[in-house]
């Protein structure tokens, strides 16, 4: 309904009260008994927690599970009633004469009453009166942070239900990735018999599926499969819109009660307007909630427009210009004056000359409705800020200035400028490495020299060392890789996990030993692979002045081979920009130390074996994953070392011809994350009565060989250590 300039404040308040029904309806008490819920979920939760502290594990599990399922049913019922009553009373609104205001108040009240009765009746059919009452903010916080699963994890452990305990632990950890105790618990569950990988199930996954789709779309895009990327991005956009609607429905049905004794004396219109504005603000905040990953405090700015931009690029690269036009016109709803969008649209329409239907393709209807509704709500909220002293924080960067009342525009502009300045400064923040390592220590291996340090590599805790290997040693390891790959490398010769244009081959120390035992490779070459790791650890430990004992986290001989006939016009990377011990989020420049990242890795190293290939250049990048800060060209005996944290994002350019091989190593200060496969190989060697350390040969390389003796042959190893399995990675 249009808002006329001569409308009195009382009618403006009534306009706000249109939405008030949804909040008051949820607080009405039905006389009908509950058929779906036995008790309020907060009461069930209290009972579960009390049973937990009494160590009554059976009852604790029962009540905690009931509290979770009861809350889920309540949220589903709210959404169902919201949908059922969406058009209730619309016939009464349509009968109102906009030019006759004499009965306008009564007509609106009649419409509100019909909508309220619909919601009250719908909720009363499934929810008990007690379950309709508001819950405390503390309880909402408990469920928002997934704390019930924290209790359930211990409860199921005590009940010896390890698969359920693992699932509860994982569900909690997804939303609390910095909870170190839970991280350790998960590692323990992984080592228990009967706990399978599928046991680590996120029970709240349904509410976060848009993030899974977002990650899948980014991964597909990185492999340059543009047709599939279009499909993935469309799925992501649709799921984001769906989750937004789910969130908004909960705002509409949230149990609210008008305070009986407000702080200041207000009339019914002012009080209704205040509650209605709170409802609209809640709906607007769904943008932030949906754009924030579980366990993170900051939202991904412009989440929906960002997806549309990715979709538009994928459509263009897939040759779907009609779809690109539709998506661009949708993007222009958010940023109507963006010069890049406008020039791209002009280019597409010119390319589609003669195809009138494609040229005149309009925006997505879902986006048009989304924008129209958002702008209406923003206008009301900004009106409330200007006239009713209401507080509102706009979650969107795209909000147009003409939505804001003139009296607020100056303040709005200042806040907008501060935000933009903050974002710009964020791009220029000097990276600080808090890992505890400090580059610049001595190089204790004869013949190894520092080629590039922090200054030469434009970063922190980075180094390039040359002379780690001789050419003959490079040749031996290259031959080992060739022979090992030809008989099975443990990866079934599959293509690279990062690009379809390259073949990926890998070999571990344990695999090399077993091949040697079968007589397929030389024992001396297998031992050389092991010794190289020892040398690298000595160099990394010394140069980065390790503050703790270092352990091998993983060692991997990696080869990438360009697939003939699949190289023309490649724009992808052999390994996209990433950080080794956290998940890099280029859009926000954040790096999250959470699964599935290898958060225990402290130092990373790559020892190159050859240079007779094209592409395959190692590079360091800024956190935006776009700005290259330093490049390193591989060659035999060259080692790149760096700390594994967010100060060192890195990647590998496409290998476009021949075969690139390198030994990738990661080191950790956490003993329980040491590489058990490597130690198993050492034990097998010891069982055969053979040293894992190469003896001096007197061929002029004795000093180097001695330096590689990083372990004492008589060192005892604990028989009680447990195997820790996990996903592998390579550089």
JSON list of C-alpha atoms in Angstrom, two decimals, residues 636-728:
[
{"chain": "A", "resi": 636, "resn": "UNK", "atom": "CA", "xyz": [67.08, -29.91, -9.18]},
{"chain": "A", "resi": 637, "resn": "UNK", "atom": "CA", "xyz": [68.12, -29.51, -5.52]},
{"chain": "A", "resi": 638, "resn": "UNK", "atom": "CA", "xyz": [66.10, -26.32, -4.87]},
{"chain": "A", "resi": 639, "resn": "UNK", "atom": "CA", "xyz": [64.14, -26.21, -1.61]},
{"chain": "A", "resi": 640, "resn": "UNK", "atom": "CA", "xyz": [61.33, -23.79, -0.82]},
{"chain": "A", "resi": 641, "resn": "UNK", "atom": "CA", "xyz": [60.55, -23.57, 2.90]},
{"chain": "A", "resi": 642, "resn": "UNK", "atom": "CA", "xyz": [57.96, -21.52, 4.77]},
{"chain": "A", "resi": 643, "resn": "UNK", "atom": "CA", "xyz": [55.69, -21.48, 7.79]},
{"chain": "A", "resi": 644, "resn": "UNK", "atom": "CA", "xyz": [52.38, -23.21, 7.11]},
{"chain": "A", "resi": 645, "resn": "UNK", "atom": "CA", "xyz": [50.07, -20.47, 8.37]},
{"chain": "A", "resi": 646, "resn": "UNK", "atom": "CA", "xyz": [48.05, -17.60, 6.82]},
{"chain": "A", "resi": 647, "resn": "UNK", "atom": "CA", "xyz": [51.07, -15.36, 6.10]},
{"chain": "A", "resi": 648, "resn": "UNK", "atom": "CA", "xyz": [52.06, -17.74, 3.32]},
{"chain": "A", "resi": 649, "resn": "UNK", "atom": "CA", "xyz": [49.28, -18.43, 0.81]},
{"chain": "A", "resi": 650, "resn": "UNK", "atom": "CA", "xyz": [50.76, -20.19, -2.22]},
{"chain": "A", "resi": 651, "resn": "UNK", "atom": "CA", "xyz": [49.94, -22.11, -5.37]},
{"chain": "A", "resi": 652, "resn": "UNK", "atom": "CA", "xyz": [51.39, -23.74, -8.49]},
{"chain": "A", "resi": 653, "resn": "UNK", "atom": "CA", "xyz": [50.87, -22.57, -12.07]},
{"chain": "A", "resi": 654, "resn": "UNK", "atom": "CA", "xyz": [49.63, -25.00, -14.69]},
{"chain": "A", "resi": 655, "resn": "UNK", "atom": "CA", "xyz": [52.03, -27.70, -15.89]},
{"chain": "A", "resi": 656, "resn": "UNK", "atom": "CA", "xyz": [51.51, -27.43, -19.64]},
{"chain": "A", "resi": 657, "resn": "UNK", "atom": "CA", "xyz": [54.16, -29.85, -20.93]},
{"chain": "A", "resi": 658, "resn": "UNK", "atom": "CA", "xyz": [56.19, -32.82, -19.61]},
{"chain": "A", "resi": 659, "resn": "UNK", "atom": "CA", "xyz": [56.43, -33.91, -15.96]},
{"chain": "A", "resi": 660, "resn": "UNK", "atom": "CA", "xyz": [57.15, -31.95, -12.79]},
{"chain": "A", "resi": 661, "resn": "UNK", "atom": "CA", "xyz": [58.35, -33.86, -9.70]},
{"chain": "A", "resi": 662, "resn": "UNK", "atom": "CA", "xyz": [59.01, -32.66, -6.16]},
{"chain": "A", "resi": 663, "resn": "UNK", "atom": "CA", "xyz": [59.24, -34.00, -2.63]},
{"chain": "A", "resi": 664, "resn": "UNK", "atom": "CA", "xyz": [56.67, -32.26, -0.42]},
{"chain": "A", "resi": 665, "resn": "UNK", "atom": "CA", "xyz": [57.11, -32.34, 3.34]},
{"chain": "A", "resi": 666, "resn": "UNK", "atom": "CA", "xyz": [55.22, -30.95, 6.31]},
{"chain": "A", "resi": 667, "resn": "UNK", "atom": "CA", "xyz": [56.54, -30.71, 9.86]},
{"chain": "A", "resi": 668, "resn": "UNK", "atom": "CA", "xyz": [54.63, -30.39, 13.11]},
{"chain": "A", "resi": 669, "resn": "UNK", "atom": "CA", "xyz": [55.43, -29.66, 16.75]},
{"chain": "A", "resi": 670, "resn": "UNK", "atom": "CA", "xyz": [52.54, -31.92, 17.85]},
{"chain": "A", "resi": 671, "resn": "UNK", "atom": "CA", "xyz": [53.90, -35.39, 18.55]},
{"chain": "A", "resi": 672, "resn": "UNK", "atom": "CA", "xyz": [50.53, -37.14, 18.22]},
{"chain": "A", "resi": 673, "resn": "UNK", "atom": "CA", "xyz": [50.27, -35.84, 14.65]},
{"chain": "A", "resi": 674, "resn": "UNK", "atom": "CA", "xyz": [53.59, -37.33, 13.54]},
{"chain": "A", "resi": 675, "resn": "UNK", "atom": "CA", "xyz": [53.68, -39.40, 10.34]},
{"chain": "A", "resi": 676, "resn": "UNK", "atom": "CA", "xyz": [53.08, -42.98, 11.48]},
{"chain": "A", "resi": 677, "resn": "UNK", "atom": "CA", "xyz": [53.60, -44.41, 7.99]},
{"chain": "A", "resi": 678, "resn": "UNK", "atom": "CA", "xyz": [57.13, -43.02, 7.92]},
{"chain": "A", "resi": 679, "resn": "UNK", "atom": "CA", "xyz": [57.92, -44.54, 11.30]},
{"chain": "A", "resi": 680, "resn": "UNK", "atom": "CA", "xyz": [56.40, -47.86, 10.20]},
{"chain": "A", "resi": 681, "resn": "UNK", "atom": "CA", "xyz": [58.87, -47.87, 7.31]},
{"chain": "A", "resi": 682, "resn": "UNK", "atom": "CA", "xyz": [61.75, -47.20, 9.70]},
{"chain": "A", "resi": 683, "resn": "UNK", "atom": "CA", "xyz": [60.65, -50.09, 11.91]},
{"chain": "A", "resi": 684, "resn": "UNK", "atom": "CA", "xyz": [60.48, -52.42, 8.91]},
{"chain": "A", "resi": 685, "resn": "UNK", "atom": "CA", "xyz": [64.01, -51.42, 7.94]},
{"chain": "A", "resi": 686, "resn": "UNK", "atom": "CA", "xyz": [65.18, -52.02, 11.51]},
{"chain": "A", "resi": 687, "resn": "UNK", "atom": "CA", "xyz": [63.49, -55.43, 11.53]},
{"chain": "A", "resi": 688, "resn": "UNK", "atom": "CA", "xyz": [65.50, -56.33, 8.43]},
{"chain": "A", "resi": 689, "resn": "UNK", "atom": "CA", "xyz": [68.66, -55.36, 10.28]},
{"chain": "A", "resi": 690, "resn": "UNK", "atom": "CA", "xyz": [69.31, -52.45, 7.94]},
{"chain": "A", "resi": 691, "resn": "UNK", "atom": "CA", "xyz": [70.02, -48.89, 8.93]},
{"chain": "A", "resi": 692, "resn": "UNK", "atom": "CA", "xyz": [67.72, -46.20, 7.64]},
{"chain": "A", "resi": 693, "resn": "UNK", "atom": "CA", "xyz": [70.74, -43.89, 7.46]},
{"chain": "A", "resi": 694, "resn": "UNK", "atom": "CA", "xyz": [72.88, -44.02, 4.34]},
{"chain": "A", "resi": 695, "resn": "UNK", "atom": "CA", "xyz": [76.52, -44.89, 5.08]},
{"chain": "A", "resi": 696, "resn": "UNK", "atom": "CA", "xyz": [79.35, -42.63, 3.96]},
{"chain": "A", "resi": 697, "resn": "UNK", "atom": "CA", "xyz": [80.58, -43.62, 0.50]},
{"chain": "A", "resi": 698, "resn": "UNK", "atom": "CA", "xyz": [83.78, -41.62, 0.26]},
{"chain": "A", "resi": 699, "resn": "UNK", "atom": "CA", "xyz": [82.70, -40.17, -3.07]},
{"chain": "A", "resi": 700, "resn": "UNK", "atom": "CA", "xyz": [83.11, -36.58, -2.10]},
{"chain": "A", "resi": 701, "resn": "UNK", "atom": "CA", "xyz": [79.64, -36.26, -0.59]},
{"chain": "A", "resi": 702, "resn": "UNK", "atom": "CA", "xyz": [80.47, -37.64, 2.85]},
{"chain": "A", "resi": 703, "resn": "UNK", "atom": "CA", "xyz": [79.83, -34.35, 4.65]},
{"chain": "A", "resi": 704, "resn": "UNK", "atom": "CA", "xyz": [76.38, -34.09, 3.10]},
{"chain": "A", "resi": 705, "resn": "UNK", "atom": "CA", "xyz": [75.54, -37.71, 3.92]},
{"chain": "A", "resi": 706, "resn": "UNK", "atom": "CA", "xyz": [76.58, -37.27, 7.54]},
{"chain": "A", "resi": 707, "resn": "UNK", "atom": "CA", "xyz": [74.42, -34.19, 7.86]},
{"chain": "A", "resi": 708, "resn": "UNK", "atom": "CA", "xyz": [71.43, -36.23, 6.72]},
{"chain": "A", "resi": 709, "resn": "UNK", "atom": "CA", "xyz": [71.74, -38.57, 9.69]},
{"chain": "A", "resi": 710, "resn": "UNK", "atom": "CA", "xyz": [68.95, -36.90, 11.60]},
{"chain": "A", "resi": 711, "resn": "UNK", "atom": "CA", "xyz": [68.03, -39.84, 13.83]},
{"chain": "A", "resi": 712, "resn": "UNK", "atom": "CA", "xyz": [69.94, -42.01, 16.26]},
{"chain": "A", "resi": 713, "resn": "UNK", "atom": "CA", "xyz": [69.86, -45.62, 15.15]},
{"chain": "A", "resi": 714, "resn": "UNK", "atom": "CA", "xyz": [69.40, -46.77, 18.71]},
{"chain": "A", "resi": 715, "resn": "UNK", "atom": "CA", "xyz": [66.44, -44.52, 19.39]},
{"chain": "A", "resi": 716, "resn": "UNK", "atom": "CA", "xyz": [63.54, -46.38, 21.02]},
{"chain": "A", "resi": 717, "resn": "UNK", "atom": "CA", "xyz": [60.03, -45.93, 19.77]},
{"chain": "A", "resi": 718, "resn": "UNK", "atom": "CA", "xyz": [56.96, -46.29, 21.89]},
{"chain": "A", "resi": 719, "resn": "UNK", "atom": "CA", "xyz": [54.92, -49.42, 21.23]},
{"chain": "A", "resi": 720, "resn": "UNK", "atom": "CA", "xyz": [51.84, -47.68, 22.57]},
{"chain": "A", "resi": 721, "resn": "UNK", "atom": "CA", "xyz": [51.50, -44.99, 19.92]},
{"chain": "A", "resi": 722, "resn": "UNK", "atom": "CA", "xyz": [48.35, -45.11, 17.83]},
{"chain": "A", "resi": 723, "resn": "UNK", "atom": "CA", "xyz": [47.94, -44.63, 14.11]},
{"chain": "A", "resi": 724, "resn": "UNK", "atom": "CA", "xyz": [46.31, -41.35, 13.12]},
{"chain": "A", "resi": 725, "resn": "UNK", "atom": "CA", "xyz": [44.77, -41.45, 9.67]},
{"chain": "A", "resi": 726, "resn": "UNK", "atom": "CA", "xyz": [43.65, -38.46, 7.65]},
{"chain": "A", "resi": 727, "resn": "UNK", "atom": "CA", "xyz": [43.29, -36.92, 4.23]},
{"chain": "A", "resi": 728, "resn": "UNK", "atom": "CA", "xyz": [46.53, -36.10, 2.41]}
]
